[in-house]
């Protein structure tokens, strides 16, 4: 079991520490195309004081049509540095939904070498409900910094590796999309992508790991994972690699070693459009 203070920072602690030189706040809000919210506009209207916005559609490999794929280390270093971030900073990530896209940004920052990254517990919604300070003026350009990025490819899974895991049963592939999309009963939010799932994948919606605005209790997480062998390798997957990071976070919270985890960056967006076998039903 992991001490959750290593993963999360409370709104009270963040409010007390705003303005510290080596503490950086990142708005990692992002929404599916079907969600009627605009993360950039919301950030421009109001944000936690001093926060910068990390857009996962921009801090990405934009040479591929797949959504928000990981960029190379040099590109990430440049983009993170332009946001005023250093790998040595203590970084706090939040999103506007409570716990949705912030885990993806948390996972990314750590993947490229940031050592001290935590997620704001309850996100921006809790921050506002509690009447915490807000910036409402036009965002100021960040002061550029140097982010010395390193990249460990081990936690990232590609399509060929996922296919091999499924064929040889060498890992458990967990798909965190909503059940209706997993079974094929509901359409995908991105045009032109069929719903359904990979043969042999296990469907556990990301909502199973979230209670209100926060990560569910250890007991609830373990209940959602009932039947999953936590001693085997696990591949975290979803629609495009975002809510898969919620699963990653939940697994770490209950003490699963990260060396046992990988995240399928292309996830269903890649599998369903690049020749992966699709099955429907439970």
CSV table of C-alpha atoms in Angstrom, one decimal, residues 5-251:
chain,number,residue,atom,x,y,z
A,5,UNK,CA,0.6,11.8,0.4
A,6,UNK,CA,3.2,10.7,-2.1
A,7,UNK,CA,0.6,10.8,-4.8
A,8,UNK,CA,-1.7,13.7,-3.8
A,9,UNK,CA,-1.5,17.1,-2.2
A,10,UNK,CA,-4.4,18.6,-0.3
A,11,UNK,CA,-6.0,21.9,-1.3
A,12,UNK,CA,-5.0,23.2,2.2
A,13,UNK,CA,-1.4,22.4,1.7
A,14,UNK,CA,-1.2,23.8,-1.8
A,15,UNK,CA,-3.0,27.0,-0.7
A,16,UNK,CA,-0.4,27.5,2.1
A,17,UNK,CA,2.5,26.9,-0.3
A,18,UNK,CA,1.5,29.0,-3.3
A,19,UNK,CA,4.3,31.2,-4.5
A,20,UNK,CA,7.2,29.0,-3.4
A,21,UNK,CA,9.9,29.3,-5.9
A,22,UNK,CA,10.3,25.6,-6.7
A,23,UNK,CA,6.6,24.7,-6.5
A,24,UNK,CA,4.9,24.8,-9.9
A,25,UNK,CA,1.2,24.3,-10.6
A,26,UNK,CA,0.0,22.7,-13.8
A,27,UNK,CA,-3.6,22.8,-15.1
A,28,UNK,CA,-3.8,19.5,-17.0
A,29,UNK,CA,-7.4,19.8,-18.0
A,30,UNK,CA,-8.6,18.0,-21.1
A,31,UNK,CA,-12.0,16.8,-22.3
A,32,UNK,CA,-13.3,14.3,-24.9
A,33,UNK,CA,-14.7,15.8,-28.1
A,34,UNK,CA,-18.2,14.9,-26.9
A,35,UNK,CA,-17.9,16.9,-23.7
A,36,UNK,CA,-19.1,20.5,-24.0
A,37,UNK,CA,-16.2,22.1,-22.2
A,38,UNK,CA,-13.1,23.9,-23.5
A,39,UNK,CA,-10.1,23.4,-21.2
A,40,UNK,CA,-8.2,26.3,-22.7
A,41,UNK,CA,-11.0,28.8,-22.3
A,42,UNK,CA,-11.7,27.7,-18.8
A,43,UNK,CA,-8.0,28.1,-17.9
A,44,UNK,CA,-8.0,31.6,-19.4
A,45,UNK,CA,-11.1,32.6,-17.4
A,46,UNK,CA,-9.9,31.3,-14.0
A,47,UNK,CA,-7.1,29.2,-12.6
A,48,UNK,CA,-5.1,28.5,-9.5
A,49,UNK,CA,-2.7,31.4,-9.1
A,50,UNK,CA,0.5,30.9,-11.0
A,51,UNK,CA,-0.8,27.8,-12.9
A,52,UNK,CA,0.3,27.0,-16.4
A,53,UNK,CA,-1.8,25.0,-18.8
A,54,UNK,CA,-0.3,21.8,-20.2
A,55,UNK,CA,-2.4,20.8,-23.2
A,56,UNK,CA,-1.8,17.1,-23.9
A,57,UNK,CA,-2.9,17.7,-27.5
A,58,UNK,CA,0.0,20.2,-27.9
A,59,UNK,CA,2.7,18.5,-25.7
A,60,UNK,CA,2.5,15.5,-28.0
A,61,UNK,CA,3.8,13.9,-31.1
A,62,UNK,CA,1.7,15.9,-33.6
A,63,UNK,CA,3.2,14.0,-36.6
A,64,UNK,CA,0.7,11.2,-36.1
A,65,UNK,CA,-3.0,11.3,-36.5
A,66,UNK,CA,-3.4,9.4,-33.3
A,67,UNK,CA,-4.5,11.7,-30.4
A,68,UNK,CA,-1.9,13.1,-27.9
A,69,UNK,CA,0.8,10.4,-28.4
A,70,UNK,CA,4.0,10.9,-26.4
A,71,UNK,CA,6.6,13.2,-28.0
A,72,UNK,CA,10.3,12.4,-28.0
A,73,UNK,CA,12.3,13.5,-25.0
A,74,UNK,CA,13.9,16.6,-26.7
A,75,UNK,CA,10.5,17.9,-27.8
A,76,UNK,CA,9.0,17.3,-24.4
A,77,UNK,CA,11.9,19.1,-22.8
A,78,UNK,CA,11.4,22.1,-25.0
A,79,UNK,CA,7.7,22.3,-24.4
A,80,UNK,CA,7.9,21.7,-20.7
A,81,UNK,CA,10.7,24.3,-20.4
A,82,UNK,CA,8.6,26.8,-22.3
A,83,UNK,CA,5.9,26.3,-19.6
A,84,UNK,CA,8.5,27.2,-17.0
A,85,UNK,CA,8.9,23.7,-15.6
A,86,UNK,CA,12.1,22.0,-14.5
A,87,UNK,CA,12.5,18.3,-13.8
A,88,UNK,CA,13.7,19.3,-10.3
A,89,UNK,CA,10.6,21.3,-9.4
A,90,UNK,CA,7.9,20.1,-7.1
A,91,UNK,CA,5.0,19.9,-9.5
A,92,UNK,CA,1.3,19.9,-8.7
A,93,UNK,CA,-1.2,18.8,-11.4
A,94,UNK,CA,-4.9,19.4,-11.4
A,95,UNK,CA,-7.8,19.2,-13.8
A,96,UNK,CA,-11.3,20.7,-14.0
A,97,UNK,CA,-13.2,17.5,-13.6
A,98,UNK,CA,-11.6,16.4,-10.3
A,99,UNK,CA,-9.7,13.3,-11.4
A,100,UNK,CA,-9.8,12.8,-15.1
A,101,UNK,CA,-6.9,14.0,-17.2
A,102,UNK,CA,-4.5,15.0,-14.4
A,103,UNK,CA,-3.3,11.4,-13.9
A,104,UNK,CA,-2.2,11.4,-17.6
A,105,UNK,CA,-0.1,14.6,-17.0
A,106,UNK,CA,1.2,13.2,-13.7
A,107,UNK,CA,2.3,10.0,-15.6
A,108,UNK,CA,3.9,11.9,-18.5
A,109,UNK,CA,5.9,14.2,-16.3
A,110,UNK,CA,7.3,11.3,-14.3
A,111,UNK,CA,8.0,9.4,-17.5
A,112,UNK,CA,10.3,12.2,-18.7
A,113,UNK,CA,12.2,12.5,-15.5
A,114,UNK,CA,10.3,14.8,-13.1
A,115,UNK,CA,10.8,13.2,-9.6
A,116,UNK,CA,8.4,15.2,-7.5
A,117,UNK,CA,4.9,15.2,-9.0
A,118,UNK,CA,1.6,15.1,-7.2
A,119,UNK,CA,-2.0,15.5,-8.1
A,120,UNK,CA,-4.3,18.0,-6.4
A,121,UNK,CA,-6.8,16.0,-4.4
A,122,UNK,CA,-10.3,17.0,-5.5
A,123,UNK,CA,-8.9,19.0,-8.4
A,124,UNK,CA,-10.0,22.5,-9.4
A,125,UNK,CA,-13.6,21.7,-8.5
A,126,UNK,CA,-12.8,21.2,-4.8
A,127,UNK,CA,-10.5,24.2,-4.9
A,128,UNK,CA,-13.3,26.4,-6.1
A,129,UNK,CA,-15.9,24.9,-3.7
A,130,UNK,CA,-13.6,25.8,-0.8
A,131,UNK,CA,-13.2,29.4,-2.0
A,132,UNK,CA,-9.5,29.1,-2.5
A,133,UNK,CA,-7.6,31.9,-4.3
A,134,UNK,CA,-8.1,32.3,-8.1
A,135,UNK,CA,-6.4,34.2,-10.9
A,136,UNK,CA,-9.0,35.8,-13.2
A,137,UNK,CA,-6.7,38.2,-15.1
A,138,UNK,CA,-5.3,37.2,-18.5
A,139,UNK,CA,-2.7,34.5,-18.0
A,140,UNK,CA,0.9,35.8,-17.9
A,141,UNK,CA,3.4,34.2,-20.2
A,142,UNK,CA,5.5,31.7,-18.1
A,143,UNK,CA,9.2,32.4,-17.5
A,144,UNK,CA,11.0,29.8,-19.6
A,145,UNK,CA,13.1,27.2,-17.7
A,146,UNK,CA,15.3,24.3,-18.6
A,147,UNK,CA,13.7,20.9,-18.3
A,148,UNK,CA,16.3,18.2,-18.6
A,149,UNK,CA,14.2,15.3,-19.9
A,150,UNK,CA,15.1,11.7,-19.9
A,151,UNK,CA,12.8,9.0,-21.3
A,152,UNK,CA,12.3,5.5,-20.0
A,153,UNK,CA,10.5,3.5,-22.7
A,154,UNK,CA,9.8,0.5,-20.4
A,155,UNK,CA,6.5,1.8,-19.1
A,156,UNK,CA,5.1,2.5,-22.6
A,157,UNK,CA,3.5,-0.4,-24.6
A,158,UNK,CA,3.0,-0.4,-28.3
A,159,UNK,CA,0.4,-2.3,-30.4
A,160,UNK,CA,2.7,-5.2,-31.3
A,161,UNK,CA,3.5,-5.8,-27.7
A,162,UNK,CA,-0.1,-5.6,-26.7
A,163,UNK,CA,-1.1,-8.1,-29.4
A,164,UNK,CA,1.6,-10.5,-28.2
A,165,UNK,CA,0.5,-10.2,-24.6
A,166,UNK,CA,-3.1,-11.0,-25.7
A,167,UNK,CA,-2.1,-13.9,-27.9
A,168,UNK,CA,0.3,-15.5,-25.4
A,169,UNK,CA,-1.5,-14.5,-22.2
A,170,UNK,CA,1.7,-13.0,-20.7
A,171,UNK,CA,-0.1,-9.9,-19.2
A,172,UNK,CA,-3.5,-8.8,-18.2
A,173,UNK,CA,-4.8,-6.0,-20.6
A,174,UNK,CA,-7.3,-3.8,-18.8
A,175,UNK,CA,-9.4,-1.4,-20.8
A,176,UNK,CA,-10.9,1.4,-18.8
A,177,UNK,CA,-13.4,2.8,-21.3
A,178,UNK,CA,-17.1,2.8,-20.3
A,179,UNK,CA,-18.7,-0.6,-20.4
A,180,UNK,CA,-21.0,0.3,-23.3
A,181,UNK,CA,-18.1,1.2,-25.5
A,182,UNK,CA,-16.2,-1.9,-24.5
A,183,UNK,CA,-19.0,-4.2,-25.5
A,184,UNK,CA,-19.8,-2.3,-28.6
A,185,UNK,CA,-23.2,-1.2,-27.5
A,186,UNK,CA,-22.3,2.5,-27.6
A,187,UNK,CA,-20.3,4.5,-30.2
A,188,UNK,CA,-16.8,5.8,-29.7
A,189,UNK,CA,-16.6,9.6,-29.1
A,190,UNK,CA,-14.2,10.0,-32.1
A,191,UNK,CA,-15.7,9.8,-35.5
A,192,UNK,CA,-14.7,6.8,-37.6
A,193,UNK,CA,-13.5,4.6,-34.8
A,194,UNK,CA,-15.7,1.5,-34.1
A,195,UNK,CA,-16.5,0.4,-30.6
A,196,UNK,CA,-15.8,-3.0,-29.1
A,197,UNK,CA,-12.7,-4.4,-27.6
A,198,UNK,CA,-9.5,-6.4,-28.0
A,199,UNK,CA,-10.0,-10.2,-27.8
A,200,UNK,CA,-8.9,-11.3,-24.3
A,201,UNK,CA,-8.9,-7.8,-22.8
A,202,UNK,CA,-10.6,-7.2,-19.4
A,203,UNK,CA,-13.0,-4.2,-19.2
A,204,UNK,CA,-13.1,-2.2,-16.0
A,205,UNK,CA,-14.3,1.4,-16.4
A,206,UNK,CA,-12.1,4.1,-15.0
A,207,UNK,CA,-15.1,5.4,-13.0
A,208,UNK,CA,-14.7,2.3,-10.9
A,209,UNK,CA,-11.6,3.9,-9.4
A,210,UNK,CA,-13.0,7.3,-8.7
A,211,UNK,CA,-15.3,8.4,-6.0
A,212,UNK,CA,-16.7,11.9,-6.4
A,213,UNK,CA,-13.7,14.1,-7.2
A,214,UNK,CA,-11.0,11.8,-5.8
A,215,UNK,CA,-9.4,8.4,-6.1
A,216,UNK,CA,-11.5,5.7,-4.6
A,217,UNK,CA,-10.5,4.0,-1.4
A,218,UNK,CA,-8.0,1.1,-1.4
A,219,UNK,CA,-10.9,-1.3,-0.6
A,220,UNK,CA,-13.0,0.0,-3.5
A,221,UNK,CA,-10.1,-0.3,-5.9
A,222,UNK,CA,-9.4,-3.8,-4.9
A,223,UNK,CA,-13.1,-4.7,-5.2
A,224,UNK,CA,-13.1,-3.3,-8.8
A,225,UNK,CA,-10.1,-5.4,-9.6
A,226,UNK,CA,-11.5,-8.6,-8.1
A,227,UNK,CA,-10.4,-11.5,-10.2
A,228,UNK,CA,-7.4,-9.7,-11.6
A,229,UNK,CA,-4.0,-11.3,-10.7
A,230,UNK,CA,-2.1,-8.3,-9.4
A,231,UNK,CA,1.1,-10.3,-9.4
A,232,UNK,CA,1.1,-10.5,-13.2
A,233,UNK,CA,2.1,-7.8,-15.6
A,234,UNK,CA,-0.7,-5.4,-16.4
A,235,UNK,CA,-1.2,-3.3,-19.5
A,236,UNK,CA,-3.3,-0.1,-18.9
A,237,UNK,CA,-5.4,0.9,-21.9
A,238,UNK,CA,-8.4,3.1,-22.7
A,239,UNK,CA,-9.6,5.2,-25.7
A,240,UNK,CA,-6.4,7.3,-26.1
A,241,UNK,CA,-4.2,6.7,-23.1
A,242,UNK,CA,-5.8,9.2,-20.7
A,243,UNK,CA,-8.1,7.3,-18.4
A,244,UNK,CA,-5.6,4.4,-18.5
A,245,UNK,CA,-3.5,6.6,-16.3
A,246,UNK,CA,-6.2,6.6,-13.7
A,247,UNK,CA,-5.9,2.8,-13.6
A,248,UNK,CA,-2.1,3.2,-13.3
A,249,UNK,CA,-2.6,5.6,-10.4
A,250,UNK,CA,-5.1,3.3,-8.7
A,251,UNK,CA,-2.8,0.3,-9.0
